[in-house]
Amino acid sequence: MAGDALAQAIEHTLLRPDASESDVRQTLAEAVDWGCFGVCVQPYWVAPLRDAPIPVISVTGFPFGADRPDHKAHGAATARDDGAAEIDMVINQGAIKSGDWKAYAADIAAVRAAIPDLVLKTILETGLLTDGERDEAARIARAEGVDILKTCTGYCSRGATVEDVEALVKFGPVKASAGIRTREQAEALLVAGATRLGTSAARAILGEGRAVQGNLDPAALLGTAEAARRETRRVLEENAGRPGHIFNLGHGVLPGTPISSVEAMVGVVREGL
């Protein structure tokens, strides 16, 4: 599969609770440089990425789906207002295991009503469902207006499988997500019928040789010179030995940046050459 086609299927994902703004902006820069479809982040980071040149995807009810429907709906609407283009909602597993399919459907309907203009995905957490539960959950989700069926959150027993995709694609478009670490896995899931892939391992999948630009958050230079040195060293260390690594500022130097911080950054980069 051509690299560009594979990249266009990927939502480069960063949903770690400890991700910093610098981490989030680096993930966006990588997604843009590598030609990924979009970037998937926690709701807190949607507004800072409002002007991103690619779609920003966010989540509601993440990661366990046990929120009340009105809470999920409010979260989805807030993310939309902050600039999200798509929402991935976690379904109510408890309702399914209780046999309350009416409550399960109402949960989805609440979110769909809150964001009628956005692409909505439901995260089914397939590793926790029987085959029958998975199929019924997919059927109802599509009936309630869900656009794309998503496999997993990455927080439970397993990630996406070819078998998941082959089963779900009978009901509609599929986003395979969680546990996708290699190009071989990614290509197998696409061959099985997935149209999107959610992964935090885009670098490994698309190739270590791809250049990365814009991976230092310009806000890192607004503090002290020592803070600028520390962040610059971190970026260089994370990309040490990678062919094609290009160090720069994705959005240039911000107004009010101390010249001492810029000089400190340049000094560290020169030391590393």
Coordinates of C-alpha atoms in Angstrom, one line a residue:
M1 CA 0.0 0.0 0.0
A2 CA 1.3 3.4 -0.9
G3 CA 2.5 5.5 2.0
D4 CA 0.3 8.5 1.2
A5 CA -2.8 6.3 1.1
L6 CA -2.0 4.7 4.4
A7 CA -1.3 8.1 6.0
Q8 CA -4.6 9.4 4.8
A9 CA -6.4 6.7 6.7
I10 CA -4.6 7.5 10.0
E11 CA -6.0 9.7 12.9
H12 CA -2.7 10.4 14.7
T13 CA -3.8 10.0 18.3
L14 CA -2.6 11.4 21.7
L15 CA -5.1 10.6 24.5
R16 CA -2.6 10.1 27.3
P17 CA -3.8 11.9 30.4
D18 CA -0.3 13.3 31.1
A19 CA 0.2 14.8 27.6
S20 CA 1.5 18.4 27.7
E21 CA 0.7 21.2 25.3
S22 CA 4.1 20.6 23.8
D23 CA 3.3 16.9 23.3
V24 CA 0.0 17.8 21.7
R25 CA 1.4 20.3 19.3
Q26 CA 4.2 17.9 18.3
T27 CA 1.6 15.3 17.5
L28 CA -0.3 17.8 15.3
A29 CA 3.0 18.8 13.6
E30 CA 3.7 15.1 12.8
A31 CA 0.2 14.5 11.6
V32 CA 0.5 17.4 9.2
D33 CA 4.0 16.6 8.0
W34 CA 3.2 12.9 7.4
G35 CA -0.1 13.6 5.6
C36 CA -2.4 12.0 8.2
F37 CA -6.1 12.5 7.9
G38 CA -6.4 14.2 11.3
V39 CA -5.3 14.3 14.9
C40 CA -7.3 12.8 17.9
V41 CA -6.9 14.6 21.3
Q42 CA -8.6 15.0 24.6
P43 CA -11.3 17.7 24.8
Y44 CA -9.1 20.0 26.8
W45 CA -6.7 20.4 23.8
V46 CA -9.3 21.0 21.1
A47 CA -9.5 24.8 21.5
P48 CA -5.7 25.3 21.4
L49 CA -5.8 23.5 18.0
R50 CA -8.7 25.4 16.6
D51 CA -6.6 26.7 13.7
A52 CA -5.1 23.3 12.8
P53 CA -4.9 22.7 9.0
I54 CA -6.3 19.2 9.4
P55 CA -9.4 17.9 11.2
V56 CA -9.2 17.7 15.0
I57 CA -11.1 14.7 16.5
S58 CA -12.0 14.5 20.1
V59 CA -13.8 12.1 22.5
T60 CA -16.7 12.1 24.9
G61 CA -17.4 9.5 27.6
F62 CA -13.8 8.5 27.4
P63 CA -12.5 6.0 28.3
F64 CA -15.2 3.9 30.0
G65 CA -18.5 5.3 28.6
A66 CA -20.2 5.2 32.0
D67 CA -21.2 8.9 32.0
R68 CA -24.8 10.0 31.8
P69 CA -26.2 10.7 28.3
D70 CA -26.6 14.4 29.0
H71 CA -23.0 14.6 30.2
K72 CA -21.7 12.9 27.0
A73 CA -23.9 15.2 24.9
H74 CA -22.7 18.3 26.6
G75 CA -19.1 17.2 26.2
A76 CA -19.6 16.6 22.5
A77 CA -21.3 19.9 21.9
T78 CA -18.5 21.8 23.8
A79 CA -15.8 20.1 21.8
R80 CA -17.7 21.1 18.6
D81 CA -17.9 24.7 19.8
D82 CA -14.1 24.5 20.5
G83 CA -13.4 23.5 17.0
A84 CA -13.6 19.6 16.8
A85 CA -14.6 18.3 13.4
E86 CA -15.5 14.8 14.7
I87 CA -16.5 13.1 17.9
D88 CA -15.7 9.6 19.1
M89 CA -18.1 8.6 21.9
V90 CA -17.7 5.6 24.2
I91 CA -20.8 3.5 24.4
N92 CA -22.6 2.4 27.6
Q93 CA -21.2 -1.1 28.2
G94 CA -23.2 -1.4 31.4
A95 CA -26.5 -1.0 29.5
I96 CA -25.5 -3.7 27.1
K97 CA -24.5 -6.1 29.8
S98 CA -27.8 -5.4 31.5
G99 CA -29.7 -6.2 28.4
D100 CA -31.1 -2.6 28.3
W101 CA -30.8 -1.9 24.6
K102 CA -33.3 1.0 24.9
A103 CA -30.9 2.8 27.3
Y104 CA -28.0 2.0 25.0
A105 CA -29.8 3.5 22.0
A106 CA -30.9 6.6 24.0
D107 CA -27.3 7.3 25.1
I108 CA -26.2 7.4 21.4
A109 CA -29.3 9.4 20.4
A110 CA -28.5 12.1 23.0
V111 CA -25.0 12.7 21.5
R112 CA -26.2 12.5 17.9
A113 CA -28.9 15.2 18.7
A114 CA -26.2 17.4 20.3
I115 CA -23.9 17.4 17.3
P116 CA -26.1 16.8 14.2
D117 CA -23.5 18.5 11.9
L118 CA -20.4 16.5 13.0
V119 CA -19.1 13.1 12.1
L120 CA -20.0 10.8 15.1
K121 CA -18.2 7.6 15.9
T122 CA -19.1 5.1 18.6
I123 CA -16.4 3.2 20.4
L124 CA -17.8 -0.3 21.0
E125 CA -14.9 -1.7 23.0
T126 CA -15.3 -5.0 21.1
G127 CA -13.0 -6.9 23.4
L128 CA -15.7 -6.8 26.1
L129 CA -18.6 -7.8 23.9
T130 CA -19.8 -11.2 22.7
D131 CA -20.2 -11.5 18.9
G132 CA -23.9 -11.1 19.3
E133 CA -23.6 -8.1 21.5
R134 CA -21.1 -6.5 19.1
D135 CA -23.4 -7.0 16.1
E136 CA -26.5 -5.7 17.9
A137 CA -24.5 -2.7 19.2
A138 CA -23.3 -1.9 15.7
R139 CA -26.8 -2.3 14.2
I140 CA -28.4 0.0 16.8
A141 CA -25.6 2.6 16.5
R142 CA -26.1 2.9 12.8
A143 CA -29.8 3.1 13.2
E144 CA -29.3 6.0 15.7
G145 CA -27.3 7.9 13.1
V146 CA -23.7 7.0 13.9
D147 CA -21.4 7.6 10.9
I148 CA -18.5 5.3 11.8
L149 CA -18.2 2.3 14.1
K150 CA -14.9 2.3 16.1
T151 CA -13.5 -0.8 17.7
C152 CA -11.7 0.0 21.0
T153 CA -10.4 2.7 23.4
G154 CA -7.0 1.1 24.2
Y155 CA -7.9 1.0 27.9
C156 CA -9.4 -2.5 28.0
S157 CA -8.4 -6.1 27.3
R158 CA -7.3 -5.8 23.7
G159 CA -7.1 -3.6 20.6
A160 CA -8.6 -3.9 17.1
T161 CA -8.5 -7.2 15.2
V162 CA -9.1 -8.2 11.6
E163 CA -12.1 -10.2 12.9
D164 CA -13.6 -7.1 14.5
V165 CA -13.3 -5.1 11.3
E166 CA -14.7 -7.9 9.1
A167 CA -17.7 -8.2 11.4
L168 CA -18.4 -4.5 11.8
V169 CA -18.0 -3.5 8.1
K170 CA -21.2 -5.4 7.4
F171 CA -23.0 -2.6 9.3
G172 CA -21.1 0.5 8.0
P173 CA -17.8 2.3 7.9
V174 CA -15.2 1.2 10.5
K175 CA -12.4 2.9 12.4
A176 CA -10.0 0.3 13.7
S177 CA -8.3 1.6 16.9
A178 CA -6.0 0.5 19.7
G179 CA -3.0 -1.8 19.6
I180 CA -2.0 -0.9 16.0
R181 CA 1.8 -0.7 16.2
T182 CA 3.1 -1.9 12.8
R183 CA 2.6 -1.2 9.1
E184 CA 1.6 -4.8 8.7
Q185 CA -1.2 -4.5 11.2
A186 CA -2.4 -1.3 9.7
E187 CA -2.5 -2.6 6.2
A188 CA -4.2 -5.9 7.3
L189 CA -7.0 -3.8 9.0
L190 CA -7.5 -1.7 5.9
V191 CA -7.6 -4.8 3.7
A192 CA -10.3 -6.2 6.1
G193 CA -12.4 -3.1 5.3
A194 CA -11.5 -0.4 7.8
T195 CA -11.5 3.1 6.3
R196 CA -9.9 4.8 9.3
L197 CA -7.1 3.9 11.8
G198 CA -6.6 5.4 15.2
T199 CA -3.1 5.0 16.5
S200 CA -0.4 6.7 18.5
A201 CA 2.3 4.8 16.6
A202 CA 2.1 6.7 13.3
R203 CA 5.8 7.2 13.3
A204 CA 6.5 3.4 13.4
I205 CA 3.8 2.6 10.9
L206 CA 4.7 5.2 8.3
G207 CA 8.4 4.9 8.7
E208 CA 11.2 6.3 10.9
G209 CA 12.7 8.0 7.9
R210 CA 9.9 10.6 7.6
A211 CA 10.9 14.1 8.4
V212 CA 9.4 15.9 11.3
Q213 CA 9.1 19.6 11.4
G214 CA 7.6 22.1 13.8
N215 CA 8.2 19.9 16.9
L216 CA 9.1 22.6 19.4
D217 CA 6.1 24.5 20.8
P218 CA 6.9 28.2 20.4
A219 CA 5.3 28.8 23.8
A220 CA 8.3 27.0 25.3
L221 CA 10.4 30.1 24.5
L222 CA 8.2 32.4 26.5
G223 CA 9.8 31.5 29.8
T224 CA 13.4 31.5 30.9
A225 CA 16.4 30.7 28.9
E226 CA 17.0 27.6 31.0
A227 CA 13.4 26.4 30.3
A228 CA 14.1 26.9 26.5
R229 CA 17.3 24.9 26.7
R230 CA 15.5 22.1 28.6
E231 CA 12.7 21.8 26.0
T232 CA 15.0 22.0 23.1
R233 CA 17.2 19.2 24.5
R234 CA 14.1 17.1 25.1
V235 CA 13.1 17.4 21.4
L236 CA 16.6 16.6 20.2
E237 CA 16.8 13.6 22.5
E238 CA 13.4 12.2 21.4
N239 CA 14.5 12.4 17.8
A240 CA 18.1 11.4 18.2
G241 CA 19.4 9.2 15.4
R242 CA 16.3 9.7 13.2
P243 CA 17.1 10.3 9.6
G244 CA 15.4 13.3 8.1
H245 CA 14.8 15.1 11.4
I246 CA 14.3 18.8 10.9
F247 CA 14.3 21.1 13.9
N248 CA 12.2 24.2 13.7
L249 CA 9.3 26.1 15.2
G250 CA 6.0 25.2 13.5
H251 CA 4.4 28.6 14.1
G252 CA 7.5 30.8 14.3
V253 CA 8.6 33.0 17.2
L254 CA 5.7 34.4 19.2
P255 CA 5.4 38.1 20.0
G256 CA 7.0 38.9 23.3
T257 CA 9.4 36.0 23.2
P258 CA 12.7 37.0 25.1
I259 CA 15.7 37.1 22.8
S260 CA 17.6 35.2 25.5
S261 CA 15.3 32.2 25.1
V262 CA 15.8 32.2 21.3
E263 CA 19.5 32.4 21.7
A264 CA 19.4 29.5 24.2
M265 CA 17.4 27.4 21.8
V266 CA 19.8 28.1 18.9
G267 CA 22.8 27.4 21.1
V268 CA 21.5 23.9 22.1
V269 CA 20.7 23.0 18.5
R270 CA 24.2 24.0 17.4
E271 CA 25.7 21.9 20.1
G272 CA 23.8 18.9 18.7
L273 CA 25.1 19.4 15.1

